[in-house]
Amino acid sequence: MSLPRFYPIGTPGVPWGDAERVQWRERQVRSRSYEQDVVSRVTAMADRFDVVRYGELRYGADVFPLLALKTRDWQAGRPVALVTGGVHGYETSGVLGALTFAESHAARYEDRVNLIVAPCVSPWAYERICRWNYHAIDPNRQFGASRDSEEARALIALGTPYLGQFLLHIDLHETTDTDATEFDPAKAARDGGRPERDSIPDGFYLVGNSEGFRRDFHESIIAAVEQVTHIAPPDAKGQIIGCPVVAKGVISFPVRQSGLCEGFSGATFSTTTEVYPDSPRTSPEECVAAQVTAVRAALDFALAHG
């Protein structure tokens, strides 16, 4: 995979200012509809869930309602499970996996756990199939000390009343070829640095929180998912995306310090999924199935061992 020598915005080595961020935003093209793809499916479940409008984004002429599904028969004293998708809007199987889980599988858990499903945290980016929000900010680095993303602040506000009650938080992501060809070069240009990524792991893997890491929890998810799709192998250094592999298809680091969505809830069991939809060994449908399988396996393990 060949990478561009420089990104076509800004001056190499010089961080972007407001003008460069506007240039970047003007390059982003709306390619799909959040209203049609997400809002319509969420509202169609209003007979089974409480549909919560937990925020609203106003970006230029666009207005996006931020929607989540909550267990209708919410019971105090039950543990809470949070499923999030679309923190990076371009990661399609995370959005579709969260929706499909809610539509087809959530009912079997609702008598044991209070569920919150936020299927598309970053709708502006979903429509434009990009990683960042309107302001060229990566929402998945804004759940820690830095909270410059409206998407992150809204989701944190949704979850704050349940802090201390979260049994599980699973955040659904993808890693695509454009991470290396577009988004890493864009990040380097924005920050005045150099591109770092030169390869994409071929397969599904998990990113665990090193604070309170549970190997058995992650291994149970991998065992379920490898019945659906292939698991990413380590590279020649025994790593995935520069992190040591601590179990088959699993890496771990302090996600809260990194500002990742997975970390803000403080859940007893937490993980971030990653699938590789550009692999010749998989398909979009298989990637969605892998996400759904991961959610179910995570819930099954957490409810059995929590």
Coordinates of C-alpha atoms in Angstrom, one line a residue:
M1 CA 0.0 0.0 0.0
S2 CA 1.6 3.3 -1.1
L3 CA 1.0 6.4 1.0
P4 CA 0.8 10.0 -0.2
R5 CA 4.0 12.0 0.5
F6 CA 1.9 14.8 1.9
Y7 CA -1.7 15.7 2.4
P8 CA -3.1 18.3 0.0
I9 CA -4.1 20.8 2.7
G10 CA -1.7 23.0 4.7
T11 CA 2.1 23.2 4.8
P12 CA 4.0 20.0 5.8
G13 CA 5.2 20.3 9.4
V14 CA 2.9 23.2 10.3
P15 CA -0.3 22.4 12.2
W16 CA -3.6 23.5 10.7
G17 CA -5.4 26.7 11.5
D18 CA -9.0 27.5 11.0
A19 CA -8.6 28.1 7.2
E20 CA -7.2 24.6 6.7
R21 CA -9.9 23.0 8.7
V22 CA -12.5 24.8 6.5
Q23 CA -10.6 23.5 3.4
W24 CA -10.7 20.0 4.8
R25 CA -14.5 20.3 5.6
E26 CA -15.2 21.5 2.1
R27 CA -13.6 18.3 0.7
Q28 CA -16.1 16.1 2.5
V29 CA -19.0 15.0 0.4
R30 CA -22.3 13.8 1.7
S31 CA -22.7 10.2 0.4
R32 CA -25.5 8.7 2.5
S33 CA -28.4 9.7 4.7
Y34 CA -28.4 9.4 8.5
E35 CA -32.1 10.0 8.5
Q36 CA -32.8 7.1 6.1
D37 CA -30.2 4.7 7.4
V38 CA -30.3 5.3 11.1
V39 CA -33.1 7.5 12.4
S40 CA -35.8 5.5 10.5
R41 CA -34.5 2.2 12.0
V42 CA -34.3 3.7 15.5
T43 CA -37.8 5.2 15.4
A44 CA -39.2 1.9 14.0
M45 CA -38.2 0.3 17.4
A46 CA -40.2 2.8 19.5
D47 CA -42.8 0.1 20.2
R48 CA -40.1 -1.9 22.0
F49 CA -37.6 0.7 23.4
D50 CA -37.7 4.1 24.8
V51 CA -36.2 6.3 22.1
V52 CA -34.1 9.0 23.8
R53 CA -33.0 12.2 22.0
Y54 CA -29.9 12.8 24.1
G55 CA -28.6 15.7 22.1
E56 CA -28.6 17.6 18.8
L57 CA -25.8 18.7 16.5
R58 CA -26.0 21.9 14.5
Y59 CA -23.3 21.9 11.9
G60 CA -23.8 24.6 9.2
A61 CA -27.2 24.1 7.7
D62 CA -27.4 20.5 9.0
V63 CA -29.2 19.5 12.2
F64 CA -28.7 15.9 13.5
P65 CA -30.7 14.5 16.4
L66 CA -28.6 12.2 18.6
L67 CA -30.7 9.1 19.3
A68 CA -30.3 6.2 21.7
L69 CA -32.5 3.2 22.5
K70 CA -33.1 2.3 26.2
T71 CA -34.8 -0.7 27.7
R72 CA -38.5 0.2 28.1
D73 CA -39.0 -1.9 31.3
W74 CA -36.0 -0.2 33.0
Q75 CA -35.5 -1.7 36.5
A76 CA -33.5 -0.1 39.2
G77 CA -31.0 -2.5 40.6
R78 CA -30.3 -4.2 37.4
P79 CA -26.9 -3.7 35.8
V80 CA -26.6 -1.5 32.8
A81 CA -25.0 -2.4 29.4
L82 CA -24.0 0.2 26.9
V83 CA -23.5 -0.5 23.2
T84 CA -22.1 2.3 21.1
G85 CA -21.4 2.5 17.3
G86 CA -20.4 5.2 14.8
V87 CA -18.1 7.1 17.1
H88 CA -16.1 7.2 13.9
G89 CA -18.9 7.8 11.4
Y90 CA -17.3 6.0 8.5
E91 CA -17.1 2.7 10.3
T92 CA -20.3 1.3 8.9
S93 CA -20.5 -2.2 10.4
G94 CA -20.4 -0.6 13.9
V95 CA -23.5 1.4 13.2
L96 CA -25.3 -1.4 11.4
G97 CA -24.2 -3.9 14.1
A98 CA -25.6 -1.9 16.9
L99 CA -28.9 -1.4 15.0
T100 CA -29.1 -5.1 14.1
F101 CA -28.4 -6.2 17.7
A102 CA -31.2 -4.0 19.0
E103 CA -33.7 -5.1 16.3
S104 CA -33.0 -8.9 16.5
H105 CA -31.3 -9.8 19.7
A106 CA -31.8 -7.3 22.5
A107 CA -35.1 -8.8 23.6
R108 CA -33.4 -11.9 25.0
Y109 CA -31.4 -9.9 27.5
E110 CA -34.0 -7.3 28.6
D111 CA -35.1 -9.2 31.7
R112 CA -31.6 -9.4 33.1
V113 CA -29.9 -6.1 32.1
N114 CA -30.9 -2.5 31.4
L115 CA -29.7 -1.8 27.8
I116 CA -28.6 1.5 26.2
V117 CA -27.8 1.4 22.5
A118 CA -26.4 4.5 20.8
P119 CA -25.9 3.3 17.3
C120 CA -24.4 6.4 15.5
V121 CA -22.6 8.8 17.8
S122 CA -21.2 10.9 14.9
P123 CA -23.9 11.4 12.3
W124 CA -22.2 14.2 10.3
A125 CA -19.2 11.9 9.7
Y126 CA -21.5 9.0 9.0
E127 CA -23.1 10.9 6.1
R128 CA -19.6 11.9 4.7
I129 CA -17.9 8.5 5.4
C130 CA -15.1 10.2 7.3
R131 CA -13.4 9.8 10.7
W132 CA -13.6 13.3 12.1
N133 CA -16.5 15.6 13.0
Y134 CA -17.4 18.9 11.4
H135 CA -14.5 20.6 13.2
A136 CA -11.8 18.1 12.1
I137 CA -11.8 16.6 15.6
D138 CA -11.6 12.8 16.2
P139 CA -14.5 12.1 18.7
N140 CA -12.8 8.9 19.8
R141 CA -10.0 10.9 21.5
Q142 CA -12.4 13.2 23.4
F143 CA -13.8 11.0 26.2
G144 CA -11.0 11.7 28.6
A145 CA -9.5 14.9 29.9
S146 CA -10.1 16.6 26.5
R147 CA -13.8 17.0 25.6
D148 CA -13.7 19.2 22.6
S149 CA -16.2 17.1 20.6
E150 CA -19.9 17.8 21.0
E151 CA -20.5 14.1 20.1
A152 CA -18.5 12.9 23.0
R153 CA -20.0 15.4 25.5
A154 CA -23.5 14.4 24.6
L155 CA -22.8 10.7 25.0
I156 CA -21.0 11.3 28.3
A157 CA -24.1 13.2 29.5
L158 CA -26.3 10.3 28.5
G159 CA -24.2 7.9 30.5
T160 CA -23.4 10.0 33.5
P161 CA -26.5 9.1 35.5
Y162 CA -25.5 5.4 35.3
L163 CA -21.9 5.7 36.3
G164 CA -21.1 2.9 38.8
Q165 CA -23.9 0.8 37.3
F166 CA -22.3 -0.2 34.0
L167 CA -21.6 -3.9 33.8
L168 CA -20.6 -3.7 30.2
H169 CA -19.6 -1.2 27.5
I170 CA -18.8 -2.5 24.0
D171 CA -17.8 0.1 21.4
L172 CA -18.1 -1.1 17.8
H173 CA -15.4 0.0 15.3
E174 CA -13.7 -0.8 12.0
T175 CA -10.2 -0.4 10.6
T176 CA -10.3 0.3 6.8
D177 CA -7.7 0.9 4.1
T178 CA -8.6 4.6 4.2
D179 CA -7.1 4.7 7.7
A180 CA -3.7 4.4 6.0
T181 CA -4.4 6.2 2.7
E182 CA -6.5 9.1 3.9
F183 CA -7.0 9.5 7.7
D184 CA -3.5 9.0 9.0
P185 CA -2.1 11.4 6.4
A186 CA -4.8 13.9 7.2
K187 CA -4.0 13.6 10.9
A188 CA -0.3 14.1 10.3
A189 CA -1.1 17.2 8.2
R190 CA -3.5 18.6 10.8
D191 CA -1.0 18.2 13.6
G192 CA 2.1 19.1 11.7
G193 CA 3.6 15.6 12.0
R194 CA 4.3 12.6 9.8
P195 CA 2.0 9.7 8.8
E196 CA 2.6 6.7 11.1
R197 CA 0.4 3.9 9.8
D198 CA 1.5 1.8 6.9
S199 CA -0.5 -1.4 7.2
I200 CA -4.0 -2.5 8.3
P201 CA -4.5 -5.7 10.4
D202 CA -6.4 -8.3 8.3
G203 CA -9.2 -9.4 10.5
F204 CA -11.2 -8.9 13.6
Y205 CA -9.5 -7.8 16.8
L206 CA -10.3 -6.3 20.2
V207 CA -8.9 -3.4 22.1
G208 CA -9.2 -4.0 25.9
N209 CA -8.7 -1.5 28.7
S210 CA -5.5 -2.3 30.6
E211 CA -7.1 -1.0 33.8
G212 CA -8.9 -4.0 35.1
F213 CA -8.3 -6.0 31.9
R214 CA -10.0 -9.4 31.8
R215 CA -8.3 -11.8 29.4
D216 CA -11.1 -14.4 29.8
F217 CA -13.7 -11.9 28.8
H218 CA -11.9 -11.0 25.6
E219 CA -11.0 -14.6 24.8
S220 CA -14.7 -15.5 25.0
I221 CA -15.6 -12.8 22.5
I222 CA -12.8 -13.9 20.1
A223 CA -13.9 -17.5 20.4
A224 CA -17.5 -16.6 19.3
V225 CA -16.4 -14.2 16.6
E226 CA -14.0 -16.6 14.9
Q227 CA -17.0 -18.8 14.1
V228 CA -18.2 -15.8 11.9
T229 CA -15.1 -14.2 10.5
H230 CA -11.3 -14.4 10.7
I231 CA -9.2 -13.0 13.5
A232 CA -6.3 -10.6 12.8
P233 CA -2.9 -12.2 13.3
P234 CA 0.0 -10.3 14.9
D235 CA 2.6 -8.8 12.7
A236 CA 6.3 -9.9 12.7
K237 CA 6.9 -8.0 15.9
G238 CA 4.0 -9.8 17.7
Q239 CA 1.9 -6.6 17.6
I240 CA -1.3 -5.2 16.2
I241 CA -1.3 -1.5 15.4
G242 CA 1.9 -1.2 17.4
C243 CA 0.6 -2.8 20.6
P244 CA 1.7 -6.2 21.9
V245 CA -0.9 -8.9 21.4
V246 CA -1.9 -10.2 24.9
A247 CA -4.2 -13.0 23.6
K248 CA -5.3 -14.2 20.2
G249 CA -6.7 -11.1 18.5
V250 CA -6.5 -8.9 21.6
I251 CA -4.4 -5.9 22.5
S252 CA -4.7 -3.7 25.6
F253 CA -3.8 -0.2 26.7
P254 CA -5.1 2.5 29.0
V255 CA -8.1 3.6 27.0
R256 CA -9.3 6.2 29.5
Q257 CA -6.0 8.1 29.3
S258 CA -6.2 8.0 25.5
G259 CA -9.7 9.5 25.5
L260 CA -11.4 6.5 23.9
C261 CA -15.1 6.0 24.1
E262 CA -14.7 2.6 25.8
G263 CA -13.1 4.2 28.9
F264 CA -15.6 6.9 30.0
S265 CA -18.3 4.5 31.3
G266 CA -16.0 2.7 33.9
A267 CA -17.8 -0.5 33.0
T268 CA -16.7 -3.7 34.8
F269 CA -16.3 -5.3 31.4
S270 CA -15.3 -3.1 28.4
T271 CA -13.8 -3.5 25.0
T272 CA -13.6 -2.0 21.5
T273 CA -14.1 -4.1 18.4
E274 CA -12.3 -3.7 15.2
V275 CA -13.1 -5.4 11.9
Y276 CA -11.4 -5.0 8.5
P277 CA -14.1 -4.7 5.8
D278 CA -11.6 -4.3 3.0
S279 CA -10.2 -7.7 3.4
P280 CA -10.7 -10.1 0.5
R281 CA -11.6 -12.7 3.1
T282 CA -14.8 -11.1 4.3
S283 CA -17.9 -9.1 3.2
P284 CA -19.9 -6.2 4.6
E285 CA -22.6 -8.7 5.8
E286 CA -20.0 -10.8 7.6
C287 CA -18.6 -7.7 9.3
V288 CA -22.0 -6.7 10.6
A289 CA -22.5 -10.3 11.8
A290 CA -19.2 -10.2 13.6
Q291 CA -20.2 -7.1 15.4
V292 CA -23.5 -8.5 16.5
T293 CA -21.8 -11.7 17.6
A294 CA -19.3 -9.7 19.6
V295 CA -22.1 -7.8 21.4
R296 CA -23.9 -11.1 22.3
A297 CA -20.8 -12.9 23.5
A298 CA -19.8 -9.9 25.6
L299 CA -23.2 -9.7 27.2
D300 CA -23.3 -13.5 27.8
F301 CA -20.0 -13.4 29.5
A302 CA -20.6 -10.3 31.6
L303 CA -24.0 -11.6 32.8
A304 CA -22.5 -15.0 33.7
H305 CA -19.4 -13.5 35.5
G306 CA -20.4 -10.1 36.7

